[in-house]
mmCIF file of C-alpha atoms and ligand atoms in Angstrom:
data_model
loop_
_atom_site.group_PDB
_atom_site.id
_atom_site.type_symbol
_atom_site.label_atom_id
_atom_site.label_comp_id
_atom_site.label_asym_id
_atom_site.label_seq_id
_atom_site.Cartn_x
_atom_site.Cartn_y
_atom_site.Cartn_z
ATOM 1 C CA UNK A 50 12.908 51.730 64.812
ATOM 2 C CA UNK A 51 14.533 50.012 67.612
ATOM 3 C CA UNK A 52 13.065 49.844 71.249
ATOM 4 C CA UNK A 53 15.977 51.548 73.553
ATOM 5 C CA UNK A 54 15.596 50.360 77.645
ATOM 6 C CA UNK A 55 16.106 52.413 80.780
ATOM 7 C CA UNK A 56 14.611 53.028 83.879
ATOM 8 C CA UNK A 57 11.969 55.067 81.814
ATOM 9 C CA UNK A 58 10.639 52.195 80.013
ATOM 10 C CA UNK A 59 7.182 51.025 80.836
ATOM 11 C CA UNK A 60 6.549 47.431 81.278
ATOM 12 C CA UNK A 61 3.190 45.267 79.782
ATOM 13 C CA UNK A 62 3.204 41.625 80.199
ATOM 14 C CA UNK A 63 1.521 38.588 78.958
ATOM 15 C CA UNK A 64 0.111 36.130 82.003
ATOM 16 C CA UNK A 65 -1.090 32.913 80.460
ATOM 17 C CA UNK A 66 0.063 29.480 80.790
ATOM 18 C CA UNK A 67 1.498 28.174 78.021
ATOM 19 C CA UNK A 68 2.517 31.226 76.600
ATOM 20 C CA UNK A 69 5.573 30.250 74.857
ATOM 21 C CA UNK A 70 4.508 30.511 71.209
ATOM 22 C CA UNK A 71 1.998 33.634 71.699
ATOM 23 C CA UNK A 72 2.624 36.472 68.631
ATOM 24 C CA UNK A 73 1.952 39.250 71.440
ATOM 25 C CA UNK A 74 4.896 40.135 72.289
ATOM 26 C CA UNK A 75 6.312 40.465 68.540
ATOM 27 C CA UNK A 76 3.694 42.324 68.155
ATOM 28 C CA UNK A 77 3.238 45.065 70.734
ATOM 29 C CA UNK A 78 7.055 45.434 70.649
ATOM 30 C CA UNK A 79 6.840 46.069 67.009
ATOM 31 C CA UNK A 80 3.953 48.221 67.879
ATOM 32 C CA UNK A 81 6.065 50.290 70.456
ATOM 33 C CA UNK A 82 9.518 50.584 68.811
ATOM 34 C CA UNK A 83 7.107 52.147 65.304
ATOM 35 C CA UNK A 84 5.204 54.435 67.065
ATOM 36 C CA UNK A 85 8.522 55.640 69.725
ATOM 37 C CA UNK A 86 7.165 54.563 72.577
ATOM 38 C CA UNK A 87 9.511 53.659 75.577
ATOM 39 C CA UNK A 88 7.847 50.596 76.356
ATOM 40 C CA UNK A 89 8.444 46.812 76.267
ATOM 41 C CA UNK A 90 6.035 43.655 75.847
ATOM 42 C CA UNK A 91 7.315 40.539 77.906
ATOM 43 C CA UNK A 92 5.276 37.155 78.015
ATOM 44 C CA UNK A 93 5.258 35.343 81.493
ATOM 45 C CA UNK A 94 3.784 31.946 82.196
ATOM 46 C CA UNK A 95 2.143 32.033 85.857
ATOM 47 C CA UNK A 96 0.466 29.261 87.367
ATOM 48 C CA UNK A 97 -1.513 31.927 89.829
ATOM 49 C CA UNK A 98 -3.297 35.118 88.487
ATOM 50 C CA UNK A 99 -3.728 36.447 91.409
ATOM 51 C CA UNK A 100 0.437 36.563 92.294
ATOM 52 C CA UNK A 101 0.444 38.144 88.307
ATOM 53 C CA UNK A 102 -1.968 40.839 89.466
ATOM 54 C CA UNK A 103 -0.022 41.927 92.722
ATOM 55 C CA UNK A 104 2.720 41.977 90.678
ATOM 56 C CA UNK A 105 1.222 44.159 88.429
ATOM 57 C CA UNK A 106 0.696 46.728 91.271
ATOM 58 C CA UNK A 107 3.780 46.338 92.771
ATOM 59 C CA UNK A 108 6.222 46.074 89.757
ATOM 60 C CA UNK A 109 4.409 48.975 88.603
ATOM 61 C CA UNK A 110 3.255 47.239 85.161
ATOM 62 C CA UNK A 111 1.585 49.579 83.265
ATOM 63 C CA UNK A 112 -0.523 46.921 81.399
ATOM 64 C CA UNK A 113 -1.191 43.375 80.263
ATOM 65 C CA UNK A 114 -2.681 40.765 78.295
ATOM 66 C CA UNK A 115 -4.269 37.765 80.047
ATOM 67 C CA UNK A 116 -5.159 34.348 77.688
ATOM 68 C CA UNK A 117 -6.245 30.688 78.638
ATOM 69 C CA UNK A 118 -6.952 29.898 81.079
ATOM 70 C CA UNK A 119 -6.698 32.896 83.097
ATOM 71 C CA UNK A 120 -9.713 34.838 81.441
ATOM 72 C CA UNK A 121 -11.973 34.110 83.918
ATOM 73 C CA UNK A 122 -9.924 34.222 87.310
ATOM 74 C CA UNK A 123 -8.470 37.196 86.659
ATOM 75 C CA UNK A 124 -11.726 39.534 86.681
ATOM 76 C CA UNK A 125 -11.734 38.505 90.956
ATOM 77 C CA UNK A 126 -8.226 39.799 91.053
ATOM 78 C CA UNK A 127 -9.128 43.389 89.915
ATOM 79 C CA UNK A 128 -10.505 46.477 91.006
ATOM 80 C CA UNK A 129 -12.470 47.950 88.013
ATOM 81 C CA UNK A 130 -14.336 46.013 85.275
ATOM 82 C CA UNK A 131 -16.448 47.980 82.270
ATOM 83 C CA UNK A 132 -19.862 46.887 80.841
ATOM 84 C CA UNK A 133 -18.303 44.421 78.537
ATOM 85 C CA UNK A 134 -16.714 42.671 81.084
ATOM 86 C CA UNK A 135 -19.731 42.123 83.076
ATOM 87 C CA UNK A 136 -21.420 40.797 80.177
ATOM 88 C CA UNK A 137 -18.992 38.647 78.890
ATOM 89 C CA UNK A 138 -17.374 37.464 82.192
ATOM 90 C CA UNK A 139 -13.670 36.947 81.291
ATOM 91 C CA UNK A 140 -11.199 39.701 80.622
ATOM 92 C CA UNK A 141 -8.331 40.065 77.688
ATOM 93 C CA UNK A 142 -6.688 43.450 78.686
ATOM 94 C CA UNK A 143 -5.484 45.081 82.347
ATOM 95 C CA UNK A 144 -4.744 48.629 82.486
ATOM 96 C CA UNK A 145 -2.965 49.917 85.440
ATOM 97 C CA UNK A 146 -3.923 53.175 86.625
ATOM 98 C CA UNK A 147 -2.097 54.369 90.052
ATOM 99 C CA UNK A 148 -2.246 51.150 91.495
ATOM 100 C CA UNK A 149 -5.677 50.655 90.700
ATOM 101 C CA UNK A 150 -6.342 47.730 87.784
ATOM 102 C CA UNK A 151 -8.931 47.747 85.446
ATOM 103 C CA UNK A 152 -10.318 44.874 83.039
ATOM 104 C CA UNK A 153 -11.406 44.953 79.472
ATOM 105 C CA UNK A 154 -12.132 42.413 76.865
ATOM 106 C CA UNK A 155 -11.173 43.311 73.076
ATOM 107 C CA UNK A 156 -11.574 39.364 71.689
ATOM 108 C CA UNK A 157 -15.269 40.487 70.155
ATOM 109 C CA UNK A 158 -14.569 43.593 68.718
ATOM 110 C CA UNK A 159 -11.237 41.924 67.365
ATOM 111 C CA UNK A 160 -13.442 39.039 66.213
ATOM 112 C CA UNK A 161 -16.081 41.228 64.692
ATOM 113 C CA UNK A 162 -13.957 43.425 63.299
ATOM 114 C CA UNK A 163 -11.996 41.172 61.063
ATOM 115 C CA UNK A 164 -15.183 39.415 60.177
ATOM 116 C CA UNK A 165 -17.029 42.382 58.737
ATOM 117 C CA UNK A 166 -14.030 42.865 56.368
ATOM 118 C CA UNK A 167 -15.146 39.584 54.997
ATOM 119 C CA UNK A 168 -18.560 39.558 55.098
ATOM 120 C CA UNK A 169 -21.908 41.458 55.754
ATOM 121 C CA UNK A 170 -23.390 39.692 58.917
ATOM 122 C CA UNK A 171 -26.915 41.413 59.593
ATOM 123 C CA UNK A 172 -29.745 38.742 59.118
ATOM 124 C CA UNK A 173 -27.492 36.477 59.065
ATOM 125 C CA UNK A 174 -27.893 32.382 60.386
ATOM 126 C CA UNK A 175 -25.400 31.663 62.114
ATOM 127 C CA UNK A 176 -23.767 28.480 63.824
ATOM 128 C CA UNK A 177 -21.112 28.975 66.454
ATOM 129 C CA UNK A 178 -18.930 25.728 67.621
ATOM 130 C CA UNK A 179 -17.716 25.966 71.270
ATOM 131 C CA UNK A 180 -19.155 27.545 74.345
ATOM 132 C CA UNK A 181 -15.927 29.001 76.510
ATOM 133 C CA UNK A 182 -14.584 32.903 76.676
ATOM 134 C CA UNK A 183 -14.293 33.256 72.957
ATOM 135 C CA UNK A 184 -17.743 31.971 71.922
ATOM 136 C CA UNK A 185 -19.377 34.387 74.831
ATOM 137 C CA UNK A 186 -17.259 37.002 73.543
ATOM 138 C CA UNK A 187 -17.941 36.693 69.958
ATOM 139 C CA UNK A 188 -21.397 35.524 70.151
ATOM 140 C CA UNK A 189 -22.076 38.788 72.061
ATOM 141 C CA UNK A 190 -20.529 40.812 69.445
ATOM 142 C CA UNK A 191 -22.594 38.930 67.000
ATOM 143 C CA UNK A 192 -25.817 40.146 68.618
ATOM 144 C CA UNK A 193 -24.564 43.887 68.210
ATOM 145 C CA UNK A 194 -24.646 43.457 64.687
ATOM 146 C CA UNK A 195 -28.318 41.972 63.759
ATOM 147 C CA UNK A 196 -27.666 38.561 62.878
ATOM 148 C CA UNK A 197 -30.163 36.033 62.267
ATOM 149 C CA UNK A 198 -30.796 32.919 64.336
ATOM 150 C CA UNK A 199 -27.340 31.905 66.208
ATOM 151 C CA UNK A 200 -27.149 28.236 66.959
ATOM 152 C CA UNK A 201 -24.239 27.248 69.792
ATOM 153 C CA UNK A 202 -23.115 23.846 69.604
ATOM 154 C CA UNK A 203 -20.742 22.660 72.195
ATOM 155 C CA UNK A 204 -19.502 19.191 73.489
ATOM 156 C CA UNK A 205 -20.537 19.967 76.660
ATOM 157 C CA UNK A 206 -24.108 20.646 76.163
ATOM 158 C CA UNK A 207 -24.836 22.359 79.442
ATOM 159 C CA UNK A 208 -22.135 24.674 78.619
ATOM 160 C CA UNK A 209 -23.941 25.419 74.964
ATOM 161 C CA UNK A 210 -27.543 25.685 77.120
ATOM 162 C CA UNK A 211 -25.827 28.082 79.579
ATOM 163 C CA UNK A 212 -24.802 30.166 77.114
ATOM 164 C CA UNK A 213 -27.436 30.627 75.381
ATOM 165 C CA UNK A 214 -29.684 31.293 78.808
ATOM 166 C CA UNK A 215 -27.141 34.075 79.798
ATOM 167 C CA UNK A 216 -26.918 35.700 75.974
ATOM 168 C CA UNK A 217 -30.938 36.041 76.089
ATOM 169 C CA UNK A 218 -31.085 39.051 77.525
ATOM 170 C CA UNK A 219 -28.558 40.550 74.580
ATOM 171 C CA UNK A 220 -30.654 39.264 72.094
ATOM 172 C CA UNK A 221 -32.099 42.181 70.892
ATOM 173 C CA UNK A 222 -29.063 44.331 71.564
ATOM 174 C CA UNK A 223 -28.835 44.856 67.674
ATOM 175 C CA UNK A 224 -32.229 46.237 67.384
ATOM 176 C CA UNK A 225 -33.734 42.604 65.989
ATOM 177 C CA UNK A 226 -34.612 40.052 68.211
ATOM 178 C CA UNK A 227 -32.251 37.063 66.968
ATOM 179 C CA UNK A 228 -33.016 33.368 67.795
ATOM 180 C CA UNK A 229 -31.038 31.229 70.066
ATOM 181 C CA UNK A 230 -30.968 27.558 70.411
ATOM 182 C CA UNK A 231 -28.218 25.451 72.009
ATOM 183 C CA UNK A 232 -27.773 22.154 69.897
ATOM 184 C CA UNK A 233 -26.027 19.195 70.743
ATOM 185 C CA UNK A 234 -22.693 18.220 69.655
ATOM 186 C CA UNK A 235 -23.896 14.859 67.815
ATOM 187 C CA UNK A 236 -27.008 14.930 66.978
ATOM 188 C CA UNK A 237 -28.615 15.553 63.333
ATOM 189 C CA UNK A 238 -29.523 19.078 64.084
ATOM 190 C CA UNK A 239 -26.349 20.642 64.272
ATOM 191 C CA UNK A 240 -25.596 18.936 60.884
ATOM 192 C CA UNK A 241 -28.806 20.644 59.390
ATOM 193 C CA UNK A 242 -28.020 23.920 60.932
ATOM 194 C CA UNK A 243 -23.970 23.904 59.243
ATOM 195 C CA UNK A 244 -25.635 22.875 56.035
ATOM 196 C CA UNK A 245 -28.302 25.758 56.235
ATOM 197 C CA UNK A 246 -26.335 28.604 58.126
ATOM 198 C CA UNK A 247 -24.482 31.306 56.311
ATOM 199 C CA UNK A 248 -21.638 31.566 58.319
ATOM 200 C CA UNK A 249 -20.045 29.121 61.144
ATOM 201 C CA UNK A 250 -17.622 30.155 63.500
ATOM 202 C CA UNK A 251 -14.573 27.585 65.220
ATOM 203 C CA UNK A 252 -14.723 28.913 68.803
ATOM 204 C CA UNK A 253 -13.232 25.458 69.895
ATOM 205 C CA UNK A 254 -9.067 24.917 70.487
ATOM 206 C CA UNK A 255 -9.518 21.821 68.113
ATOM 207 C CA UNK A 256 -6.946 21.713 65.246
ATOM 208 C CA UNK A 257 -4.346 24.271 67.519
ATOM 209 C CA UNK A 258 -1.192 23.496 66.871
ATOM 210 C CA UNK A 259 0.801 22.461 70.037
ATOM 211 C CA UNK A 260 -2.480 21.967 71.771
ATOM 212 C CA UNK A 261 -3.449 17.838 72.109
ATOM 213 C CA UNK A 262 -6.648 18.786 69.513
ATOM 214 C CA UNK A 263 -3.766 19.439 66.753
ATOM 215 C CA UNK A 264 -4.530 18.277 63.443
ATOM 216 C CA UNK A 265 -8.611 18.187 64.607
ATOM 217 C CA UNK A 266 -11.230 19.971 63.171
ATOM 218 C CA UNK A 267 -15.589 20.017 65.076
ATOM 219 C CA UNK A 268 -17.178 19.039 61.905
ATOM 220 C CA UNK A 269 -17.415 16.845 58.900
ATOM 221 C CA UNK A 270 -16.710 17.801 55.578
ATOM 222 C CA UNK A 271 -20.129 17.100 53.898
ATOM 223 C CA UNK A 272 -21.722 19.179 56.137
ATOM 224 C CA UNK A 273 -20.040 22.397 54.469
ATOM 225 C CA UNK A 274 -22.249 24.153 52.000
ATOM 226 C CA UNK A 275 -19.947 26.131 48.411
ATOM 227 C CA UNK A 276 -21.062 29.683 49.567
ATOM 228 C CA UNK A 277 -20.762 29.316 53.442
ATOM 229 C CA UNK A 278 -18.019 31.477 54.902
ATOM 230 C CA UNK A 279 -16.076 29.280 57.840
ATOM 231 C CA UNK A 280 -14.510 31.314 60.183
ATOM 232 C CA UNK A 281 -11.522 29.107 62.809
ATOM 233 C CA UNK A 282 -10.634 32.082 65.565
ATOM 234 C CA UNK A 283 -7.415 29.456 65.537
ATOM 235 C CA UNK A 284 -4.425 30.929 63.663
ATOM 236 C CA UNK A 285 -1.528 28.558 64.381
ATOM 237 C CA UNK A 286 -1.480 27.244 62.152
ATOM 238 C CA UNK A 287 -2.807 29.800 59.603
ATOM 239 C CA UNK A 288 -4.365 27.083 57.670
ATOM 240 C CA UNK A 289 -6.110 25.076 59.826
ATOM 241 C CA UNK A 290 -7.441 21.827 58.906
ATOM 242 C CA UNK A 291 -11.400 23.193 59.134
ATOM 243 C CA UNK A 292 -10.100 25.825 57.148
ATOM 244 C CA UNK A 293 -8.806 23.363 54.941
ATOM 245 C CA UNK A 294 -11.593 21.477 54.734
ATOM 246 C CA UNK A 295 -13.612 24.744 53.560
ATOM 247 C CA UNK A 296 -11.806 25.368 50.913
ATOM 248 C CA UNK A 297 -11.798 21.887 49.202
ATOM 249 C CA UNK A 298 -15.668 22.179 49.873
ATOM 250 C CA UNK A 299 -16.225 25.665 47.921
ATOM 251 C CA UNK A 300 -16.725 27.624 51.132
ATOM 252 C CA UNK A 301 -14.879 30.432 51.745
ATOM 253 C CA UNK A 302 -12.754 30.811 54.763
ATOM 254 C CA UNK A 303 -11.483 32.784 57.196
ATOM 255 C CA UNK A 304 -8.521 32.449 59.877
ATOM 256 C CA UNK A 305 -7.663 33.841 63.629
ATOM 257 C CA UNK A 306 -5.000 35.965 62.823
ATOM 258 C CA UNK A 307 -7.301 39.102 61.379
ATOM 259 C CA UNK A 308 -8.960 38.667 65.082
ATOM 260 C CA UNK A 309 -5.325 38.444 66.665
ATOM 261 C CA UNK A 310 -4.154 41.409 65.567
ATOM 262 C CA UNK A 311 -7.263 43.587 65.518
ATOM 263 C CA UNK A 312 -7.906 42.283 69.328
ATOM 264 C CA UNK A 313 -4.169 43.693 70.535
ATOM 265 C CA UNK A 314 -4.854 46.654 68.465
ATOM 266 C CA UNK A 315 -7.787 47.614 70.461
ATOM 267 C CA UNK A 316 -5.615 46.586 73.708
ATOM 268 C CA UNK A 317 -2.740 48.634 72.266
ATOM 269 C CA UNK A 318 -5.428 51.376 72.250
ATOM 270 C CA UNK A 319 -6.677 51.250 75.707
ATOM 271 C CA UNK A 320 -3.478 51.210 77.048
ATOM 272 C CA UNK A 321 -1.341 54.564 74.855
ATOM 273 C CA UNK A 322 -4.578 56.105 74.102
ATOM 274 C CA UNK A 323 -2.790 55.564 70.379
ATOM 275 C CA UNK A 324 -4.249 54.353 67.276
ATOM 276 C CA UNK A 325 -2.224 51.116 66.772
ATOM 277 C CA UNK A 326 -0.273 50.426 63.701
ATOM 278 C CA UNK A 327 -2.093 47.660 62.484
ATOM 279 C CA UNK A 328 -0.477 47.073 59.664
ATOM 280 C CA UNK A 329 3.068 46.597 61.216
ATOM 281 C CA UNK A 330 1.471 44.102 63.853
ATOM 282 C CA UNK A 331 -0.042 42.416 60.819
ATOM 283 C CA UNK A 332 3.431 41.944 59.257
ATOM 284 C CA UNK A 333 5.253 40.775 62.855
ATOM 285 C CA UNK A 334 2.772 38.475 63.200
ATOM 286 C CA UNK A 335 2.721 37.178 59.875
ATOM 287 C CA UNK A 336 6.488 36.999 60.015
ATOM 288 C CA UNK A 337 6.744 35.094 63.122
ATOM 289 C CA UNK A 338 4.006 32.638 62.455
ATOM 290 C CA UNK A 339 6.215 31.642 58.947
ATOM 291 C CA UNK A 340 9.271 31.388 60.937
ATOM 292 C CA UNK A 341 7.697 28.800 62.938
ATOM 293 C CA UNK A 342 6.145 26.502 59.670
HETATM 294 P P1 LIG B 422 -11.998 27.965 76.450
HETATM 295 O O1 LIG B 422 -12.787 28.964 77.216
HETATM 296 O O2 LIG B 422 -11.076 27.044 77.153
HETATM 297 O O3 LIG B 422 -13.064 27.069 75.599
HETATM 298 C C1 LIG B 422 -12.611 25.944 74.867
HETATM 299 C C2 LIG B 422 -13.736 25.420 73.984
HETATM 300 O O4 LIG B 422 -13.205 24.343 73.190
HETATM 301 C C3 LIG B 422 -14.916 24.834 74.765
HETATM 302 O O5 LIG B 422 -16.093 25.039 74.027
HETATM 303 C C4 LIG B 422 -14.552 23.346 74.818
HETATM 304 O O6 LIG B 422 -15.666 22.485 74.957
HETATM 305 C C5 LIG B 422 -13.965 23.154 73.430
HETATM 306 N N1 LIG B 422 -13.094 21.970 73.374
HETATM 307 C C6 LIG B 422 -11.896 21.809 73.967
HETATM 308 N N2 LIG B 422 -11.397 20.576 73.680
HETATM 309 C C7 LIG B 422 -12.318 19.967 72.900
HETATM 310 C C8 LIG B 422 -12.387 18.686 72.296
HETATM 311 N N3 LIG B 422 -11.397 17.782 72.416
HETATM 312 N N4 LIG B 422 -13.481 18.384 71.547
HETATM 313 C C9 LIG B 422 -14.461 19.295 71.417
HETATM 314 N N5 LIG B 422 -14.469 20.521 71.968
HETATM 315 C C10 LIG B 422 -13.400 20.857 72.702
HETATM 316 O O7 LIG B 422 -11.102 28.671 75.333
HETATM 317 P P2 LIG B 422 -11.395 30.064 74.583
HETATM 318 O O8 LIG B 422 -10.708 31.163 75.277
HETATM 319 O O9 LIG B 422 -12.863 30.164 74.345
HETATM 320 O O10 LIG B 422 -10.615 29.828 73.196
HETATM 321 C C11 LIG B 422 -11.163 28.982 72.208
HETATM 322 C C12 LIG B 422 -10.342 29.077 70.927
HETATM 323 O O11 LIG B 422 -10.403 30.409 70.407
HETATM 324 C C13 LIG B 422 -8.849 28.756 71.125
HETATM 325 O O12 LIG B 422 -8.413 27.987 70.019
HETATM 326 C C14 LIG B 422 -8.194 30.114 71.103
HETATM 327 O O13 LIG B 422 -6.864 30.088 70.614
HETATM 328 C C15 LIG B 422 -9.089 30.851 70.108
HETATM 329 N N6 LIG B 422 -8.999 32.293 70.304
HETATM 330 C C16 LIG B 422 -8.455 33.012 69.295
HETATM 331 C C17 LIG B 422 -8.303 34.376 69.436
HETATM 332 C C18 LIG B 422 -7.722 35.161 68.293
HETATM 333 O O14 LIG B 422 -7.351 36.305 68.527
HETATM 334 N N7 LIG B 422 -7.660 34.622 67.092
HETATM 335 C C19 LIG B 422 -8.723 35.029 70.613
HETATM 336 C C20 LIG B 422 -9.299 34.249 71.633
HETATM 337 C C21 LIG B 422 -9.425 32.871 71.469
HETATM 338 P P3 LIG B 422 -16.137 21.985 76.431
HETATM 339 O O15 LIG B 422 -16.967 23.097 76.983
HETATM 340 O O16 LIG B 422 -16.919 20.760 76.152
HETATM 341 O O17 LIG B 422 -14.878 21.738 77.223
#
């Protein structure tokens, strides 16, 4: 179905910076124009969140996505966060109602939910790599779900120690009290915990395309265990070189897009109060990412 304008049409935007080579907006439009919607998806790069979010009022946007490095900021430019928010700090979705702009964050349920198609996670050890908005996000999903110890490595220690200080109090949110520990980015332990852990999860931007960590990957090869599943939230490219790596180890892997599409499916859903059509977001982004290699 094709998406017809006119002064009907509702507006939701992107605000990131880059956002040149996001799969959003093939996405939600394809999203729209299947299930007749009047509505449009445009990406906008913006310096200033706060000039987005007035716009947003003033334009009359009925929603948007926010990604790096706006996450964060944004939540001071709003009126109306939910519990998520406040536990995970950084937002992913703005609904505009009357004037009045509320935040959400759908990157853990995304996350989650395109993990548990993989794998059973409950008593699980886990090792997460990276301690920004997607490793709070995910790591607090995690914790939902009854894993076993979770070990956050970061280059930034502090960052990793933060985290884990600030996830404490969630660590029981599953019903089991998992372990937390905050390990260094070089030293021997985070080695020992890739080799022993079920299940590690890329929450770094190293090996993005476009990004200056293209082509990197957080870990060496012969730490990789046959049996481990290695999960890169980083889906451009689809195969990424940890993912690579993985593979030509025996471990099983698992890519960003699942997470892409299930995260702007939830958005989707906040915003119509629609089930989204996953499986035709699936296909435009799948489409759009092989254009591009
Ligand atoms: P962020 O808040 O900016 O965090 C970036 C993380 O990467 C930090 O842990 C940072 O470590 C680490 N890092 C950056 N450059 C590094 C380098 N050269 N060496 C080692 N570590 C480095 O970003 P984010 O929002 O959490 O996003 C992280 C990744 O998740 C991105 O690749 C993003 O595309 C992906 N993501 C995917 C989806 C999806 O739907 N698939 C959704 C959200 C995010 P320091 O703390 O030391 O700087």
């Amino acid at each position: 179905m094709i998406n017809k304008f006119n002064s009907q049409t509702s507006l939701y935007a992107l605000f990131g910076n880059p956002v040149g080579h996001s799969l959003s907006p093939v996405m939600h439009n394809k999203a729209f124009g299947e299930t007749g919607l009047n509505s449009v998806y445009l990406a906008f790069r913006v310096a200033d969140i706060d000039a987005a979010m007035a716009a947003v009022r003033s334009v009359g946007i009925r929603g948007a996505s926010v990604t790096i490095p706006h996450k964060v900021a944004v939540v001071n430019s709003l009126d109306e966060i939910d519990d998520q928010v406040r536990r995970i700090g950084a937002v992913n979705t703005v609904i505009n109602r009357d004037g009045r702009l509320w935040g959400y964050n759908s990157d853990g349920q995304g996350a989650v939910r395109a993990l548990l198609e993989k794998t059973a996670v409950r008593g699980a050890d886990i090792a997460i790599i990276g301690a920004g908005g997607a490793a709070r996000a995910v790591s607090l999903a995690l914790l939902s779900e009854k894993v076993g110890p979770l070990a956050i490595a970061n280059r930034t220690l502090k960052r990793a120690e933060a985290l884990v200080d600030s996830l404490a109090k969630y660590a029981g949110a599953g019903g089991t009290e998992a372990e937390l520990h905050a390990l260094s980015w070089h030293g021997p332990e985070l080695r020992e915990a890739i080799r022993n852990c079920h299940l590690v999860v890329n929450c770094t931007t190293l090996g993005m395309k476009y990004a200056s960590q293209a082509g990197q990957f957080p870990l060496e090869a012969d730490w990789i265990s046959a049996g481990v599943l290695v999960y890169d939230l980083v889906y451009n490219p689809p195969e990424t070189p940890l993912l690579k790596m993985a593979q030509k180890a025996g471990a099983r892997a698992l890519g960003g897009l699942p997470m892409l599409v299930y995260q702007g499916a939830a958005s989707f859903s906040l915003w119509t109060g629609r089930e989204a059509p996953v499986d035709i977001m699936f296909s435009a982004a799948r489409k759009a990412l092989s254009a591009e290699c």
